[in-house]
PDB file of C-alpha atoms in Angstrom:
ATOM      1  CA  MET D   1     -58.760 -68.507  14.101  1.00  0.00           C
ATOM      2  CA  VAL D   2     -59.157 -72.145  14.439  1.00  0.00           C
ATOM      3  CA  ILE D   3     -60.611 -73.376  17.677  1.00  0.00           C
ATOM      4  CA  ASP D   4     -59.593 -76.857  18.198  1.00  0.00           C
ATOM      5  CA  SER D   5     -59.234 -79.129  21.171  1.00  0.00           C
ATOM      6  CA  THR D   6     -55.834 -77.726  22.037  1.00  0.00           C
ATOM      7  CA  PHE D   7     -57.379 -74.310  22.493  1.00  0.00           C
ATOM      8  CA  TRP D   8     -60.033 -75.675  24.820  1.00  0.00           C
ATOM      9  CA  VAL D   9     -57.444 -77.575  26.809  1.00  0.00           C
ATOM     10  CA  ALA D  10     -55.471 -74.342  27.208  1.00  0.00           C
ATOM     11  CA  VAL D  11     -58.628 -72.449  28.216  1.00  0.00           C
ATOM     12  CA  SER D  12     -59.643 -75.087  30.688  1.00  0.00           C
ATOM     13  CA  PHE D  13     -56.068 -75.124  31.990  1.00  0.00           C
ATOM     14  CA  VAL D  14     -56.158 -71.340  32.594  1.00  0.00           C
ATOM     15  CA  ILE D  15     -59.635 -71.551  34.170  1.00  0.00           C
ATOM     16  CA  PHE D  16     -58.526 -74.407  36.388  1.00  0.00           C
ATOM     17  CA  PHE D  17     -55.464 -72.532  37.626  1.00  0.00           C
ATOM     18  CA  GLY D  18     -57.471 -69.321  37.898  1.00  0.00           C
ATOM     19  CA  GLY D  19     -59.987 -71.185  40.065  1.00  0.00           C
ATOM     20  CA  LEU D  20     -57.186 -72.555  42.213  1.00  0.00           C
ATOM     21  CA  ILE D  21     -55.769 -69.102  42.689  1.00  0.00           C
ATOM     22  CA  TYR D  22     -59.247 -67.654  43.360  1.00  0.00           C
ATOM     23  CA  LEU D  23     -59.881 -70.286  46.012  1.00  0.00           C
ATOM     24  CA  LYS D  24     -56.424 -69.549  47.441  1.00  0.00           C
ATOM     25  CA  VAL D  25     -55.334 -73.175  47.137  1.00  0.00           C
ATOM     26  CA  PRO D  26     -51.624 -72.337  46.557  1.00  0.00           C
ATOM     27  CA  GLN D  27     -51.588 -70.293  49.799  1.00  0.00           C
ATOM     28  CA  LYS D  28     -53.281 -73.132  51.681  1.00  0.00           C
ATOM     29  CA  ILE D  29     -50.794 -75.613  50.223  1.00  0.00           C
ATOM     30  CA  ASN D  30     -47.991 -73.216  51.134  1.00  0.00           C
ATOM     31  CA  THR D  31     -49.393 -72.909  54.683  1.00  0.00           C
ATOM     32  CA  ILE D  32     -49.695 -76.679  55.035  1.00  0.00           C
ATOM     33  CA  LEU D  33     -46.168 -77.173  53.676  1.00  0.00           C
ATOM     34  CA  ASN D  34     -44.787 -74.466  55.971  1.00  0.00           C
ATOM     35  CA  LYS D  35     -46.539 -76.096  58.906  1.00  0.00           C
ATOM     36  CA  LEU D  36     -45.082 -79.499  57.920  1.00  0.00           C
ATOM     37  CA  ILE D  37     -41.641 -77.897  57.536  1.00  0.00           C
ATOM     38  CA  SER D  38     -41.890 -76.270  60.978  1.00  0.00           C
ATOM     39  CA  ASP D  39     -43.102 -79.563  62.514  1.00  0.00           C
ATOM     40  CA  ILE D  40     -40.184 -81.399  60.919  1.00  0.00           C
ATOM     41  CA  LYS D  41     -37.782 -78.684  62.153  1.00  0.00           C
ATOM     42  CA  ASN D  42     -39.238 -78.983  65.669  1.00  0.00           C
ATOM     43  CA  GLU D  43     -38.858 -82.758  65.571  1.00  0.00           C
ATOM     44  CA  ILE D  44     -35.272 -82.386  64.327  1.00  0.00           C
ATOM     45  CA  ASP D  45     -34.529 -79.861  67.099  1.00  0.00           C
ATOM     46  CA  GLU D  46     -36.104 -82.135  69.700  1.00  0.00           C
ATOM     47  CA  SER D  47     -34.175 -85.133  68.403  1.00  0.00           C
ATOM     48  CA  GLU D  48     -30.965 -83.053  68.540  1.00  0.00           C
ATOM     49  CA  LYS D  49     -31.743 -82.191  72.167  1.00  0.00           C
ATOM     50  CA  LEU D  50     -32.432 -85.855  72.951  1.00  0.00           C
ATOM     51  CA  ARG D  51     -29.253 -86.873  71.140  1.00  0.00           C
ATOM     52  CA  SER D  52     -27.191 -84.352  73.125  1.00  0.00           C
ATOM     53  CA  GLU D  53     -28.828 -85.518  76.378  1.00  0.00           C
ATOM     54  CA  ALA D  54     -28.142 -89.137  75.431  1.00  0.00           C
ATOM     55  CA  LYS D  55     -24.535 -88.248  74.617  1.00  0.00           C
ATOM     56  CA  MET D  56     -24.213 -86.465  77.958  1.00  0.00           C
ATOM     57  CA  LEU D  57     -25.704 -89.479  79.800  1.00  0.00           C
ATOM     58  CA  LEU D  58     -23.399 -91.813  77.863  1.00  0.00           C
ATOM     59  CA  ASP D  59     -20.384 -89.671  78.796  1.00  0.00           C
ATOM     60  CA  ASN D  60     -21.436 -89.662  82.461  1.00  0.00           C
ATOM     61  CA  ALA D  61     -21.969 -93.422  82.435  1.00  0.00           C
ATOM     62  CA  GLN D  62     -18.576 -93.897  80.757  1.00  0.00           C
ATOM     63  CA  LYS D  63     -16.907 -91.695  83.382  1.00  0.00           C
ATOM     64  CA  LYS D  64     -18.577 -93.689  86.158  1.00  0.00           C
ATOM     65  CA  LEU D  65     -17.493 -96.933  84.511  1.00  0.00           C
ATOM     66  CA  ASP D  66     -13.920 -95.689  84.149  1.00  0.00           C
ATOM     67  CA  THR D  67     -13.930 -94.551  87.777  1.00  0.00           C
ATOM     68  CA  ALA D  68     -15.312 -97.893  88.950  1.00  0.00           C
ATOM     69  CA  GLN D  69     -12.732 -99.788  86.889  1.00  0.00           C
ATOM     70  CA  SER D  70      -9.869 -97.695  88.240  1.00  0.00           C
ATOM     71  CA  GLU D  71     -11.147 -98.115  91.803  1.00  0.00           C
ATOM     72  CA  SER D  72     -11.498-101.870  91.355  1.00  0.00           C
ATOM     73  CA  LYS D  73      -7.972-102.009  89.941  1.00  0.00           C
ATOM     74  CA  GLU D  74      -6.669-100.025  92.911  1.00  0.00           C
ATOM     75  CA  ILE D  75      -8.515-102.343  95.315  1.00  0.00           C
ATOM     76  CA  LEU D  76      -7.093-105.418  93.584  1.00  0.00           C
ATOM     77  CA  ASP D  77      -3.577-103.934  93.618  1.00  0.00           C
ATOM     78  CA  GLN D  78      -3.897-103.101  97.305  1.00  0.00           C
ATOM     79  CA  ALA D  79      -5.221-106.581  98.074  1.00  0.00           C
ATOM     80  CA  LYS D  80      -2.309-108.126  96.184  1.00  0.00           C
ATOM     81  CA  LYS D  81       0.164-105.957  98.103  1.00  0.00           C
ATOM     82  CA  ASP D  82      -1.506-106.895 101.391  1.00  0.00           C
ATOM     83  CA  ALA D  83      -1.449-110.584 100.476  1.00  0.00           C
ATOM     84  CA  ASP D  84       2.243-110.410  99.525  1.00  0.00           C
ATOM     85  CA  LYS D  85       3.001-108.554 102.739  1.00  0.00           C
ATOM     86  CA  LEU D  86       1.069-111.140 104.767  1.00  0.00           C
ATOM     87  CA  ILE D  87       2.880-114.006 103.033  1.00  0.00           C
ATOM     88  CA  ILE D  88       6.251-112.422 103.782  1.00  0.00           C
ATOM     89  CA  GLU D  89       5.223-111.788 107.381  1.00  0.00           C
ATOM     90  CA  LEU D  90       3.988-115.367 107.863  1.00  0.00           C
ATOM     91  CA  ASN D  91       7.130-116.706 106.198  1.00  0.00           C
ATOM     92  CA  ASP D  92       9.290-114.648 108.571  1.00  0.00           C
ATOM     93  CA  LYS D  93       7.276-115.860 111.569  1.00  0.00           C
ATOM     94  CA  PHE D  94       7.629-119.453 110.372  1.00  0.00           C
ATOM     95  CA  HIS D  95      11.403-119.108 109.975  1.00  0.00           C
ATOM     96  CA  LYS D  96      11.733-117.456 113.380  1.00  0.00           C
ATOM     97  CA  SER D  97       9.592-120.152 114.963  1.00  0.00           C
ATOM     98  CA  SER D  98      11.560-122.939 113.295  1.00  0.00           C
ATOM     99  CA  GLU D  99      14.833-121.293 114.383  1.00  0.00           C
ATOM    100  CA  ILE D 100      13.571-121.114 117.963  1.00  0.00           C
ATOM    101  CA  LYS D 101      12.482-124.774 117.823  1.00  0.00           C
ATOM    102  CA  LYS D 102      15.836-125.718 116.340  1.00  0.00           C
ATOM    103  CA  ASN D 103      17.690-123.899 119.128  1.00  0.00           C
ATOM    104  CA  LEU D 104      15.451-125.526 121.757  1.00  0.00           C
ATOM    105  CA  ALA D 105      16.139-128.944 120.248  1.00  0.00           C
ATOM    106  CA  LYS D 106      19.896-128.256 120.265  1.00  0.00           C
ATOM    107  CA  ASN D 107      19.726-127.164 123.893  1.00  0.00           C
ATOM    108  CA  LYS D 108      17.718-130.254 124.808  1.00  0.00           C
ATOM    109  CA  ILE D 109      20.210-132.492 122.976  1.00  0.00           C
ATOM    110  CA  ASN D 110      23.112-130.796 124.782  1.00  0.00           C
ATOM    111  CA  GLN D 111      21.357-131.246 128.120  1.00  0.00           C
ATOM    112  CA  MET D 112      20.647-134.896 127.365  1.00  0.00           C
ATOM    113  CA  ARG D 113      24.282-135.369 126.344  1.00  0.00           C
ATOM    114  CA  GLU D 114      25.512-133.789 129.561  1.00  0.00           C
ATOM    115  CA  VAL D 115      23.112-135.955 131.562  1.00  0.00           C
ATOM    116  CA  ALA D 116      24.306-139.067 129.703  1.00  0.00           C
ATOM    117  CA  ILE D 117      27.964-138.151 130.303  1.00  0.00           C
ATOM    118  CA  LYS D 118      27.234-137.579 133.991  1.00  0.00           C
ATOM    119  CA  GLU D 119      25.404-140.939 134.203  1.00  0.00           C
ATOM    120  CA  ILE D 120      28.318-142.659 132.485  1.00  0.00           C
ATOM    121  CA  LYS D 121      30.778-141.020 134.847  1.00  0.00           C
ATOM    122  CA  ASP D 122      28.643-142.014 137.795  1.00  0.00           C
ATOM    123  CA  ALA D 123      28.395-145.579 136.451  1.00  0.00           C
ATOM    124  CA  SER D 124      32.145-145.750 135.890  1.00  0.00           C
ATOM    125  CA  VAL D 125      32.801-144.453 139.414  1.00  0.00           C
ATOM    126  CA  LYS D 126      30.359-147.033 140.767  1.00  0.00           C
ATOM    127  CA  ILE D 127      32.083-149.767 138.726  1.00  0.00           C
ATOM    128  CA  ALA D 128      35.436-148.631 140.013  1.00  0.00           C
ATOM    129  CA  ILE D 129      34.220-148.621 143.613  1.00  0.00           C
ATOM    130  CA  ASP D 130      32.639-152.063 143.163  1.00  0.00           C
ATOM    131  CA  SER D 131      35.851-153.340 141.631  1.00  0.00           C
ATOM    132  CA  VAL D 132      37.892-151.995 144.495  1.00  0.00           C
ATOM    133  CA  LYS D 133      35.502-153.573 146.972  1.00  0.00           C
ATOM    134  CA  LYS D 134      35.788-156.891 145.120  1.00  0.00           C
ATOM    135  CA  ILE D 135      39.521-156.696 145.069  1.00  0.00           C
ATOM    136  CA  ILE D 136      39.744-155.924 148.720  1.00  0.00           C
ATOM    137  CA  THR D 137      37.294-158.630 149.692  1.00  0.00           C
ATOM    138  CA  THR D 138      38.570-161.385 147.387  1.00  0.00           C
ATOM    139  CA  SER D 139      42.223-160.978 147.575  1.00  0.00           C
ATOM    140  CA  VAL D 140      44.663-159.519 149.898  1.00  0.00           C
ATOM    141  CA  ASP D 141      47.611-160.394 147.734  1.00  0.00           C
ATOM    142  CA  LYS D 142      49.319-157.277 146.398  1.00  0.00           C
ATOM    143  CA  SER D 143      50.172-158.768 143.012  1.00  0.00           C
ATOM    144  CA  LYS D 144      46.584-159.786 142.431  1.00  0.00           C
ATOM    145  CA  LEU D 145      45.482-156.391 143.592  1.00  0.00           C
ATOM    146  CA  ASP D 146      47.769-154.607 141.126  1.00  0.00           C
ATOM    147  CA  THR D 147      46.662-156.841 138.251  1.00  0.00           C
ATOM    148  CA  LEU D 148      43.001-156.338 139.009  1.00  0.00           C
ATOM    149  CA  PHE D 149      43.484-152.609 139.432  1.00  0.00           C
ATOM    150  CA  GLN D 150      45.212-152.378 136.021  1.00  0.00           C
ATOM    151  CA  LYS D 151      42.465-154.448 134.437  1.00  0.00           C
ATOM    152  CA  ASN D 152      39.697-152.257 135.890  1.00  0.00           C
ATOM    153  CA  LEU D 153      41.622-149.133 134.984  1.00  0.00           C
ATOM    154  CA  GLU D 154      41.836-150.317 131.350  1.00  0.00           C
ATOM    155  CA  GLU D 155      38.101-151.134 131.288  1.00  0.00           C
ATOM    156  CA  THR D 156      37.269-147.709 132.674  1.00  0.00           C
ATOM    157  CA  LYS D 157      39.496-145.980 130.084  1.00  0.00           C
ATOM    158  CA  GLU D 158      37.829-147.931 127.259  1.00  0.00           C
ATOM    159  CA  GLU D 159      34.364-147.032 128.546  1.00  0.00           C
ATOM    160  CA  LEU D 160      35.306-143.339 128.749  1.00  0.00           C
ATOM    161  CA  LYS D 161      36.757-143.428 125.212  1.00  0.00           C
ATOM    162  CA  LYS D 162      33.505-144.944 123.931  1.00  0.00           C
ATOM    163  CA  ILE D 163      31.506-142.241 125.685  1.00  0.00           C
ATOM    164  CA  ASN D 164      33.661-139.377 124.353  1.00  0.00           C
ATOM    165  CA  SER D 165      33.559-140.690 120.778  1.00  0.00           C
TER     166      SER D 165
END
């Protein structure tokens, strides 16, 4: 048999692996790898727990946000309803107040009109009395008296027509 370098490489290869097995290196590597695998699994499990907790916290925060948004919307809707109701109420009060003021003004105008008519009547009666006094004092003649009476009567009628118009 020919012993060449290939043979010695094969022998050294077998001795090397034999030594590794004798020193229990594959078991140690297997133990280290198993430990690394279990550490990685533990980290994955822990990250899954953290992810589920984060998802739960996110869901809770989202629920709170949705609740707050719905409550704020309800508050805004209620405020808008209250504002509309207040506007309608104030508008009604304004119209009632203006109607009352309008009626008071009409009543005051009617009272002033009645007072003016009474003053005019009083003035016309005074004019008539003064005219009669003048007639009696200035002339005793019946024809003059009749003429003056007609004239004063016409003036009084014209004044009353002006007042009534």
